[in-house]
mmCIF file of C-alpha atoms in Angstrom:
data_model
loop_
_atom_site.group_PDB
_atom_site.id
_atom_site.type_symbol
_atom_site.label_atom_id
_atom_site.label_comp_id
_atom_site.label_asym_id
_atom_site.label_seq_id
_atom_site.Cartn_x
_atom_site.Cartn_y
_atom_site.Cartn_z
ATOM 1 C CA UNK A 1 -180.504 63.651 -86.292
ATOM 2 C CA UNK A 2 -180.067 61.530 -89.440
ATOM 3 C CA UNK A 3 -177.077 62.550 -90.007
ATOM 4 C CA UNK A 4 -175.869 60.777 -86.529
ATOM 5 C CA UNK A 5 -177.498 58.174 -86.923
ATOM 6 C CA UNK A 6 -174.856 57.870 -90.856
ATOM 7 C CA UNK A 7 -172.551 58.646 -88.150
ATOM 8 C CA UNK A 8 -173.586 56.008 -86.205
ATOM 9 C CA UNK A 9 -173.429 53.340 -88.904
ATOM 10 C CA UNK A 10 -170.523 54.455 -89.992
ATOM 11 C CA UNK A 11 -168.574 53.682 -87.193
ATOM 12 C CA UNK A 12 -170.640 51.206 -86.093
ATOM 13 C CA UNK A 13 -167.886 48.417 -86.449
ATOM 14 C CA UNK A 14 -165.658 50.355 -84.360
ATOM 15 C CA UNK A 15 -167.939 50.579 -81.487
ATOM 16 C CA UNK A 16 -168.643 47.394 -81.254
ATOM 17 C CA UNK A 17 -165.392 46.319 -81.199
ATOM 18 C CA UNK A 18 -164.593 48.523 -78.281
ATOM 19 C CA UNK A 19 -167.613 47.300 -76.138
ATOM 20 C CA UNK A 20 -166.693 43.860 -76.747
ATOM 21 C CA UNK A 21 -163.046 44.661 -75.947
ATOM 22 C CA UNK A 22 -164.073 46.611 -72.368
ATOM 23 C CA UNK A 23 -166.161 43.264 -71.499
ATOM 24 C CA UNK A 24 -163.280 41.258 -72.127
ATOM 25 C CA UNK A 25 -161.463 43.259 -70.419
ATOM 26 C CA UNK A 26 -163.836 43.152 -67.733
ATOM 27 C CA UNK A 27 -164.004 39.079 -67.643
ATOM 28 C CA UNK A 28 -160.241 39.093 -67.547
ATOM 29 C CA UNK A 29 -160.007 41.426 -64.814
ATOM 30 C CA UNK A 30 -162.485 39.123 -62.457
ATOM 31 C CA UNK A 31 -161.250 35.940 -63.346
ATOM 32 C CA UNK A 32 -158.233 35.711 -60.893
ATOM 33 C CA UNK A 33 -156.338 37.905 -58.452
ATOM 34 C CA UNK A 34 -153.466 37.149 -60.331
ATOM 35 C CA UNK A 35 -155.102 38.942 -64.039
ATOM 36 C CA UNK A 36 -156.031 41.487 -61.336
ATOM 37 C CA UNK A 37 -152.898 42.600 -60.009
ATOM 38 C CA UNK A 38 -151.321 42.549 -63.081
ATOM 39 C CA UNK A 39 -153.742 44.784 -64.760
ATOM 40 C CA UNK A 40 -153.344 47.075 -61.897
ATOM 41 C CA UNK A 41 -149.478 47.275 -62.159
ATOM 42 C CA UNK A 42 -149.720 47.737 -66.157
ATOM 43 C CA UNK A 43 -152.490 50.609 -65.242
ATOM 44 C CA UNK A 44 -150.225 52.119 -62.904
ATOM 45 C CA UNK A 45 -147.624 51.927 -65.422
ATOM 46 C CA UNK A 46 -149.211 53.476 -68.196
ATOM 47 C CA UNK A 47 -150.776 56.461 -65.787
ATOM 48 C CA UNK A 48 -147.465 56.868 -64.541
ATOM 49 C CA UNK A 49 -145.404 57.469 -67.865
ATOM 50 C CA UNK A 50 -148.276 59.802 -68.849
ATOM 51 C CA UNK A 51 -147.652 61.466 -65.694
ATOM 52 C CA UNK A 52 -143.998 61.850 -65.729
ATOM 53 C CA UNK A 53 -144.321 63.511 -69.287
ATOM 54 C CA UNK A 54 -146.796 66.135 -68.152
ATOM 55 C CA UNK A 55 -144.764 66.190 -65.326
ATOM 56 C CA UNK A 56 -141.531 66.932 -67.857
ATOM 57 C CA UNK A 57 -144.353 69.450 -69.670
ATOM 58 C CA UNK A 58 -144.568 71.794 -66.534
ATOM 59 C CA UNK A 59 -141.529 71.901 -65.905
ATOM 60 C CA UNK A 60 -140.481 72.470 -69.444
ATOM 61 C CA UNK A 61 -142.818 75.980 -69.532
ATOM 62 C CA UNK A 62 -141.647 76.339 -66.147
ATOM 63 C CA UNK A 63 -137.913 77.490 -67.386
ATOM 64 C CA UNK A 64 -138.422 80.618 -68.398
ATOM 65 C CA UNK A 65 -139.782 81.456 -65.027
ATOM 66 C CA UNK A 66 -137.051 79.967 -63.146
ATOM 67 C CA UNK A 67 -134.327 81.659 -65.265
ATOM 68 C CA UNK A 68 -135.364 85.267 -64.819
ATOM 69 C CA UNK A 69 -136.127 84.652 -61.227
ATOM 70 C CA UNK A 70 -132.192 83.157 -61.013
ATOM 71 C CA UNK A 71 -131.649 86.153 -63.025
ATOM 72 C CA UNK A 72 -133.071 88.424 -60.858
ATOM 73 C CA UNK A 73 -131.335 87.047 -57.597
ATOM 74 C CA UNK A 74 -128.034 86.997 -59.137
ATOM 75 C CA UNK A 75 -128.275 90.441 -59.919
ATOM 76 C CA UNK A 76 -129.512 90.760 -55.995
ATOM 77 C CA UNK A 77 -126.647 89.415 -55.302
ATOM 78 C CA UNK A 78 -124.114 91.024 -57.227
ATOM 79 C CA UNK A 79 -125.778 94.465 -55.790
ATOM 80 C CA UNK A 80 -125.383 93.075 -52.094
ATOM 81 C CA UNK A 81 -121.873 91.712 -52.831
ATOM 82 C CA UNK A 82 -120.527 95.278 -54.297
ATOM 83 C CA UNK A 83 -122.074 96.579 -50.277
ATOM 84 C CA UNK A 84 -120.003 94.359 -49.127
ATOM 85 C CA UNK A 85 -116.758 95.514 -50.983
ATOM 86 C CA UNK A 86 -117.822 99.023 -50.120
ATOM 87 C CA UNK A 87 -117.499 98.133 -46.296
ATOM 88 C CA UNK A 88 -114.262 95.674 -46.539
ATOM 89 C CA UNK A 89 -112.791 98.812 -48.613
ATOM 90 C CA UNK A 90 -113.185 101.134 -45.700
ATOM 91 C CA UNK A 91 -111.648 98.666 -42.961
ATOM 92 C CA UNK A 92 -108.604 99.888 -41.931
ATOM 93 C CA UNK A 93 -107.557 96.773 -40.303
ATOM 94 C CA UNK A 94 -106.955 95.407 -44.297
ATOM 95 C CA UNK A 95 -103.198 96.178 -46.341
ATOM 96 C CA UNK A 96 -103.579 99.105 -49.456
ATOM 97 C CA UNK A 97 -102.839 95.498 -51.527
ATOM 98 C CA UNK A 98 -105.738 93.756 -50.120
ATOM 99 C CA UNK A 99 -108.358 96.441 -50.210
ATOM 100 C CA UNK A 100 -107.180 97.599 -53.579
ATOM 101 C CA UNK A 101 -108.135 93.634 -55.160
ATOM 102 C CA UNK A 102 -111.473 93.956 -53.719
ATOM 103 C CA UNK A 103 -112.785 97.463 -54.329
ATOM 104 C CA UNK A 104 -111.016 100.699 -55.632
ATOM 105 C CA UNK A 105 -110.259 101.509 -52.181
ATOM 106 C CA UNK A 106 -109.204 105.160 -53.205
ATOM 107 C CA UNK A 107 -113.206 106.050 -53.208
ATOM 108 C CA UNK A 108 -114.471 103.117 -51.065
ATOM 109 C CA UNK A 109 -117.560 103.647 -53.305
ATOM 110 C CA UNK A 110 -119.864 100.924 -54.862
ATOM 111 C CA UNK A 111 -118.692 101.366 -58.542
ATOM 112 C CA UNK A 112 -121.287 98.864 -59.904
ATOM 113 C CA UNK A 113 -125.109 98.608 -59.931
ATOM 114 C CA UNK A 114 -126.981 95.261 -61.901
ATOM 115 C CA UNK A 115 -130.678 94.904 -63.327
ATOM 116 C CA UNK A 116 -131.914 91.821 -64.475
ATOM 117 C CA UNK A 117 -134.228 92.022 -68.241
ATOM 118 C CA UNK A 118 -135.194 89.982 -70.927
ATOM 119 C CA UNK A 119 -134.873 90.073 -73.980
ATOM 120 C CA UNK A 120 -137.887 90.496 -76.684
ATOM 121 C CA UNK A 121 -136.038 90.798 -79.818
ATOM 122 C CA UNK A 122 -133.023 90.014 -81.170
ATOM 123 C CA UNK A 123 -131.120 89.960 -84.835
ATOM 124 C CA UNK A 124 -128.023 88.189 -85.553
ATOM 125 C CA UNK A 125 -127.653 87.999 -89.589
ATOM 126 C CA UNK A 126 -127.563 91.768 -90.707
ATOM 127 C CA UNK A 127 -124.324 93.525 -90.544
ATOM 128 C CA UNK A 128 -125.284 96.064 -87.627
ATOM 129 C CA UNK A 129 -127.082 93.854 -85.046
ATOM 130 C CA UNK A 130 -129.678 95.217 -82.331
ATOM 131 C CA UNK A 131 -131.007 93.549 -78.906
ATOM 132 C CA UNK A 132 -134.016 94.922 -77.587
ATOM 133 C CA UNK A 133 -134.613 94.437 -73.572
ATOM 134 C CA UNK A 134 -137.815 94.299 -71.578
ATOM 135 C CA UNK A 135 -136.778 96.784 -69.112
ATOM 136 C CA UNK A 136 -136.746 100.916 -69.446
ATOM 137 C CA UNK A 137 -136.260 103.776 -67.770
ATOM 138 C CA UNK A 138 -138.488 103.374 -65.583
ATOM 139 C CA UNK A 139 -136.472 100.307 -64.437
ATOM 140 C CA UNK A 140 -133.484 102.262 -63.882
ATOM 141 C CA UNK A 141 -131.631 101.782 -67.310
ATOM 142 C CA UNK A 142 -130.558 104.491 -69.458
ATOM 143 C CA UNK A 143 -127.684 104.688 -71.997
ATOM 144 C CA UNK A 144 -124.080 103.096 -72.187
ATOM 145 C CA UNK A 145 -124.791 100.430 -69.850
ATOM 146 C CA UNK A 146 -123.338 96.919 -70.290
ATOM 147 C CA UNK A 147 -125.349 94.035 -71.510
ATOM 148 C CA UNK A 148 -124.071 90.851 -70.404
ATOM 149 C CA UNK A 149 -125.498 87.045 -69.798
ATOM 150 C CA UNK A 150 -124.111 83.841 -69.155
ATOM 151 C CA UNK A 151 -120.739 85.525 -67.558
ATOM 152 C CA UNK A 152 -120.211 87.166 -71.163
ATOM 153 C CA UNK A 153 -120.487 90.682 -73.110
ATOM 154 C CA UNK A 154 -123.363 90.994 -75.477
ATOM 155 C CA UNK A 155 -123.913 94.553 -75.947
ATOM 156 C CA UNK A 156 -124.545 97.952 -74.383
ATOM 157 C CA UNK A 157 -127.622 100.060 -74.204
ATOM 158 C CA UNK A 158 -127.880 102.717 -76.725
ATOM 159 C CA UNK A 159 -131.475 104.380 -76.223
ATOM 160 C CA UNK A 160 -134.448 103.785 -73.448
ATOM 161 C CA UNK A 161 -138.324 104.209 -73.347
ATOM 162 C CA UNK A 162 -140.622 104.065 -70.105
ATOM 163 C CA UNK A 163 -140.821 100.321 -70.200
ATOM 164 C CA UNK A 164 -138.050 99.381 -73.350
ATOM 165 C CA UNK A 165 -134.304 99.347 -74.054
ATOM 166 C CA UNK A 166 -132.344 99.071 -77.377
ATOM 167 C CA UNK A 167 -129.021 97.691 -77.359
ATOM 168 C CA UNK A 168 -126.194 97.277 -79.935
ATOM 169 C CA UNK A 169 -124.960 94.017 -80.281
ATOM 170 C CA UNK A 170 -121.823 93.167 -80.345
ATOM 171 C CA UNK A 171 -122.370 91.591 -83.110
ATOM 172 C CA UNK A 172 -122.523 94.791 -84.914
ATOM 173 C CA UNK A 173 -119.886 96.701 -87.253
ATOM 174 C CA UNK A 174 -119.700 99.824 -85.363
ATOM 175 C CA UNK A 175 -119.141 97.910 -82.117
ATOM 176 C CA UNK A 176 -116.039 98.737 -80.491
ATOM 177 C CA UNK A 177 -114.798 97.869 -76.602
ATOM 178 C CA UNK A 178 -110.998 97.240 -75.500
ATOM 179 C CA UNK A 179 -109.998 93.322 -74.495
ATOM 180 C CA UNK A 180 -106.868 91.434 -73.309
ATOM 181 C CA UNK A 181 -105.385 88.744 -73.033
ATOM 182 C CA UNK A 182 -106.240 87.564 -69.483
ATOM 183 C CA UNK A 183 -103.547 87.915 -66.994
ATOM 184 C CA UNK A 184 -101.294 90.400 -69.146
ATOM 185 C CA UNK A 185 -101.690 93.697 -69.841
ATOM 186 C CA UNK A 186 -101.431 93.154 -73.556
ATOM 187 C CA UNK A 187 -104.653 95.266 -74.554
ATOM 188 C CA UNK A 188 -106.557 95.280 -78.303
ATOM 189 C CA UNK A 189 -109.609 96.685 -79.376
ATOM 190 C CA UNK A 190 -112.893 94.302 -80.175
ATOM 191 C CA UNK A 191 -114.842 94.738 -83.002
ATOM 192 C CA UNK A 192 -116.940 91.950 -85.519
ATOM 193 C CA UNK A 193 -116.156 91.474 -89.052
ATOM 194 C CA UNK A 194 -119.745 90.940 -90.136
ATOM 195 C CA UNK A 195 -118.923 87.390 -91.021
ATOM 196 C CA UNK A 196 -119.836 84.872 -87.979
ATOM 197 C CA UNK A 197 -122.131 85.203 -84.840
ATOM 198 C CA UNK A 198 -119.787 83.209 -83.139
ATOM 199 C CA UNK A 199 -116.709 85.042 -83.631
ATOM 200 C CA UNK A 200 -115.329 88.618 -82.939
ATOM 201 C CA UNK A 201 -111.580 90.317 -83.582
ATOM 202 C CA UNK A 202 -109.086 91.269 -81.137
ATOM 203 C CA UNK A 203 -106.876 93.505 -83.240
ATOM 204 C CA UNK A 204 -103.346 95.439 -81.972
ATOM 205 C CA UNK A 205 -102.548 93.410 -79.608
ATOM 206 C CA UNK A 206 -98.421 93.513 -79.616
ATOM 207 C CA UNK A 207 -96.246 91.296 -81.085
ATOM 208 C CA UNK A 208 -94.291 90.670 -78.038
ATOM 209 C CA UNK A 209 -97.442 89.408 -76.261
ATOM 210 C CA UNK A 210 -97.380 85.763 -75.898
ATOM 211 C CA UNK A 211 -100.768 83.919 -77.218
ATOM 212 C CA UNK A 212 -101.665 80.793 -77.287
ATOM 213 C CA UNK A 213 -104.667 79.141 -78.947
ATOM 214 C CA UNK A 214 -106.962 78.796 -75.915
ATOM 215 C CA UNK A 215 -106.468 81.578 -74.024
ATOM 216 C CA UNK A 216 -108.749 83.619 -72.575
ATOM 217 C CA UNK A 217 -109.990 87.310 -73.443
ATOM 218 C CA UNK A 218 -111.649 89.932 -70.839
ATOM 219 C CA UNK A 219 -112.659 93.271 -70.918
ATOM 220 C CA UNK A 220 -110.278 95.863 -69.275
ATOM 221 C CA UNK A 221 -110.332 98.989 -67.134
ATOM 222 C CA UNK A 222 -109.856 101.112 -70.239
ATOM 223 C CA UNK A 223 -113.932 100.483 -70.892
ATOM 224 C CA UNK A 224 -116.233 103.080 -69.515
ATOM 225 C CA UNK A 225 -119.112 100.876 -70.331
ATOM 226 C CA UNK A 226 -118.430 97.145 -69.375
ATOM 227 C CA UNK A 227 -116.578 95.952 -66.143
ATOM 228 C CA UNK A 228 -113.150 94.866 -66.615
ATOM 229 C CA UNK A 229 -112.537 90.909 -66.171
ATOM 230 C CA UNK A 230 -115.945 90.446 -68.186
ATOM 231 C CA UNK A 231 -114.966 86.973 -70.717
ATOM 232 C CA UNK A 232 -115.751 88.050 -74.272
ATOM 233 C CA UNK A 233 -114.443 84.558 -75.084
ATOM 234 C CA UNK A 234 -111.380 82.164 -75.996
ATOM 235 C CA UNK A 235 -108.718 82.325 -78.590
ATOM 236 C CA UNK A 236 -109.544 80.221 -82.074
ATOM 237 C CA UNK A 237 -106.347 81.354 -83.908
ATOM 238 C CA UNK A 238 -104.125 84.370 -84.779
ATOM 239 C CA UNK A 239 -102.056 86.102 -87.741
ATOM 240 C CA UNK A 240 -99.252 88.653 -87.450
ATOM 241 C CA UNK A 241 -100.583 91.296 -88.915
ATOM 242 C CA UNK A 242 -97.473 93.724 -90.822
ATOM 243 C CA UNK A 243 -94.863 92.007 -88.619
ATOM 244 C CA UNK A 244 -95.885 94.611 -85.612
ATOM 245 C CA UNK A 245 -99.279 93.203 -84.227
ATOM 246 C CA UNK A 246 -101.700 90.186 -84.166
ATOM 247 C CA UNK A 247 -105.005 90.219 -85.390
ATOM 248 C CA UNK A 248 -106.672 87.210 -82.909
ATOM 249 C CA UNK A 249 -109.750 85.297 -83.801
ATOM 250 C CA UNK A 250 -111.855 85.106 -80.585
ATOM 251 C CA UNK A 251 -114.975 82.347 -80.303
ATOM 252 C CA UNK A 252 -117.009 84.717 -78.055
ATOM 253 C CA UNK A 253 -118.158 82.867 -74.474
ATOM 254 C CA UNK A 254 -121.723 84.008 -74.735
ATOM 255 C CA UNK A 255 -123.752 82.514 -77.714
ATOM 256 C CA UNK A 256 -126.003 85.660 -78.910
ATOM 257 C CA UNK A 257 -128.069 83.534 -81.012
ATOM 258 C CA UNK A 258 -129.901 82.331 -77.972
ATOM 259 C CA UNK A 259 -130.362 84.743 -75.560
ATOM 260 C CA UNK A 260 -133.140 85.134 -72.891
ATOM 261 C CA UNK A 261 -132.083 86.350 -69.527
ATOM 262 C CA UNK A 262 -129.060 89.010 -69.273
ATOM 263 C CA UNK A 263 -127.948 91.269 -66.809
ATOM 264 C CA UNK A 264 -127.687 95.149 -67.649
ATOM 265 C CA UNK A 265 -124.472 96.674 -65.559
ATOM 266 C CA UNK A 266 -124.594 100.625 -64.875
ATOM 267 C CA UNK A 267 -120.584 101.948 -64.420
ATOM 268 C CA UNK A 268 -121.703 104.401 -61.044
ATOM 269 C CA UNK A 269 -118.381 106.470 -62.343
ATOM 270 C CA UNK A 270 -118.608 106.347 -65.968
ATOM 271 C CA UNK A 271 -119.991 110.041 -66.339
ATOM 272 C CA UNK A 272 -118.465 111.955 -64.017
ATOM 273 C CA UNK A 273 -115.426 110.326 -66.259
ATOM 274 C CA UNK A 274 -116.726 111.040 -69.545
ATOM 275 C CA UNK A 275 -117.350 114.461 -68.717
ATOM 276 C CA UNK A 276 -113.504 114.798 -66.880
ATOM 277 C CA UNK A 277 -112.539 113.403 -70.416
ATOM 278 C CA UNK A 278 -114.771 115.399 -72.474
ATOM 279 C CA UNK A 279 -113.553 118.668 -70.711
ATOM 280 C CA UNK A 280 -110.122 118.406 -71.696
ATOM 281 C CA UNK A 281 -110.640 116.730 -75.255
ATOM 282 C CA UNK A 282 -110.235 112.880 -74.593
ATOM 283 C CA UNK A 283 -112.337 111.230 -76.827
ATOM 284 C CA UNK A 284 -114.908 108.836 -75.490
ATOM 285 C CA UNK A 285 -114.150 105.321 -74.814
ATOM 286 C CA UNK A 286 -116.409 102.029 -74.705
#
């Protein structure tokens, strides 16, 4: 009790300088309508910026909500639309030419399935790179499927438990996949020089191929991991490499550093290929 009432004194100057500041206050406010109205609209004012920035606050720790739900219809989505191939693929009212750009109209099959995760860890300085994913076997994922997000590669899945997924990255020295030059058939093989997150190398592609700073690099259909048409990202510059190919500096689409939300892709074909591969001594492709 004494010690409040040290408080007490303490502050006492304070105190009373708020009391006589809310009487004040009070006088003002009952002097004239005028004082009064324009002590409501500063009120309203104040309450209102406070308002708008818990308002900003919410929705702020709202985002990661929104995202994987977006996430998670997207993926909907791209499961619904690869029904929808299926079906255009087997109308017979369509040209070979126009089912064959929609679906692989020699099975009529859906070739793709998508699952939406997040990710819980990621690493980005050591020289082999590993994403781990929210989502397991129990969700449906297993091995060698595609990691993608924002329309870009990212990975693939190398091992599952019930409820957790390890990826490589691709920004990872033993990362390999195949990439082109979109809208040729000038194909390279992808890998990371350990240097830059931002960056990977497109190496072999042909000296005949013509490249321009800019352009734009996609998977291809030699992957039996990733989809082909996937952007790993653009063209920042590009040497001739022994006067017989180009070794291509590519700024990759997707910026690793900051993922959240991705979409995991399962190839429906890739091992009855493998094995078709495997029988006759192909070696594995990613």
């Amino acid at each position: 009790m004494i010690k409040f009432f040290l408080f007490i004194k303490k502050i006492h100057f304070v105190l009373i300088f708020i009391v006589l500041e809310a009487v004040a206050l009070h006088y003002y406010a009952g002097s004239t309508s005028y004082t009064k109205a324009r002590l409501v609209t500063v009120s309203n004012h104040v309450a209102g910026g406070i308002y708008a920035q818990l308002s900003g606050l919410n929705s702020y720790f709202r985002l990661k909500k929104e995202n994987a739900s977006l996430a998670a219809e997207l993926a909907a989505v791209r499961n619904e639309l690869e029904g929808y191939r299926r079906e255009i693929a087997g109308d017979t009212t369509l040209s070979a030419a126009d089912s064959a750009a929609l679906l692989d109209s020699a099975t009529g099959r859906k070739r793709y399935e998508y699952f939406t995760a997040r990710v819980v860890n990621n690493t980005i300085t050591r020289q082999e790179n590993y994403i781990t994913l929210n989502r397991g076997v129990d969700d449906g994922l297993q091995a060698d499927m595609a990691v993608i997000a924002d329309g870009g590669i990212v990975g693939h899945v190398l091992g599952c438990s019930e409820h957790f997924s390890v990826c490589m990255s691709v920004l990872n020295r033993n990362f390999r996949t195949s990439g082109k030059i979109k809208g040729t058939d000038h194909i390279g093989s992808i890998s990371w020089d350990g240097l830059s997150y931002e960056y990977v190398t497109l190496s072999e592609i042909a000296k005949y191929a013509e490249i321009h700073t800019g352009d734009t690099i996609v998977t291809t259909t030699h992957s039996s991991i990733f989809p082909p048409d996937v952007m790993i990202g653009t063209v920042e510059s590009f040497t001739l490499n022994n006067a017989t190919y180009y070794d291509v500096k590519v700024r990759l689409h997707t910026d690793i550093a900051a993922l959240n939300n991705v979409t995991v892709v399962k190839y429906l074909d890739a091992e009855e290929i493998d094995m078709l591969e495997q029988s006759v001594g192909i070696p594995p492709s990613r």
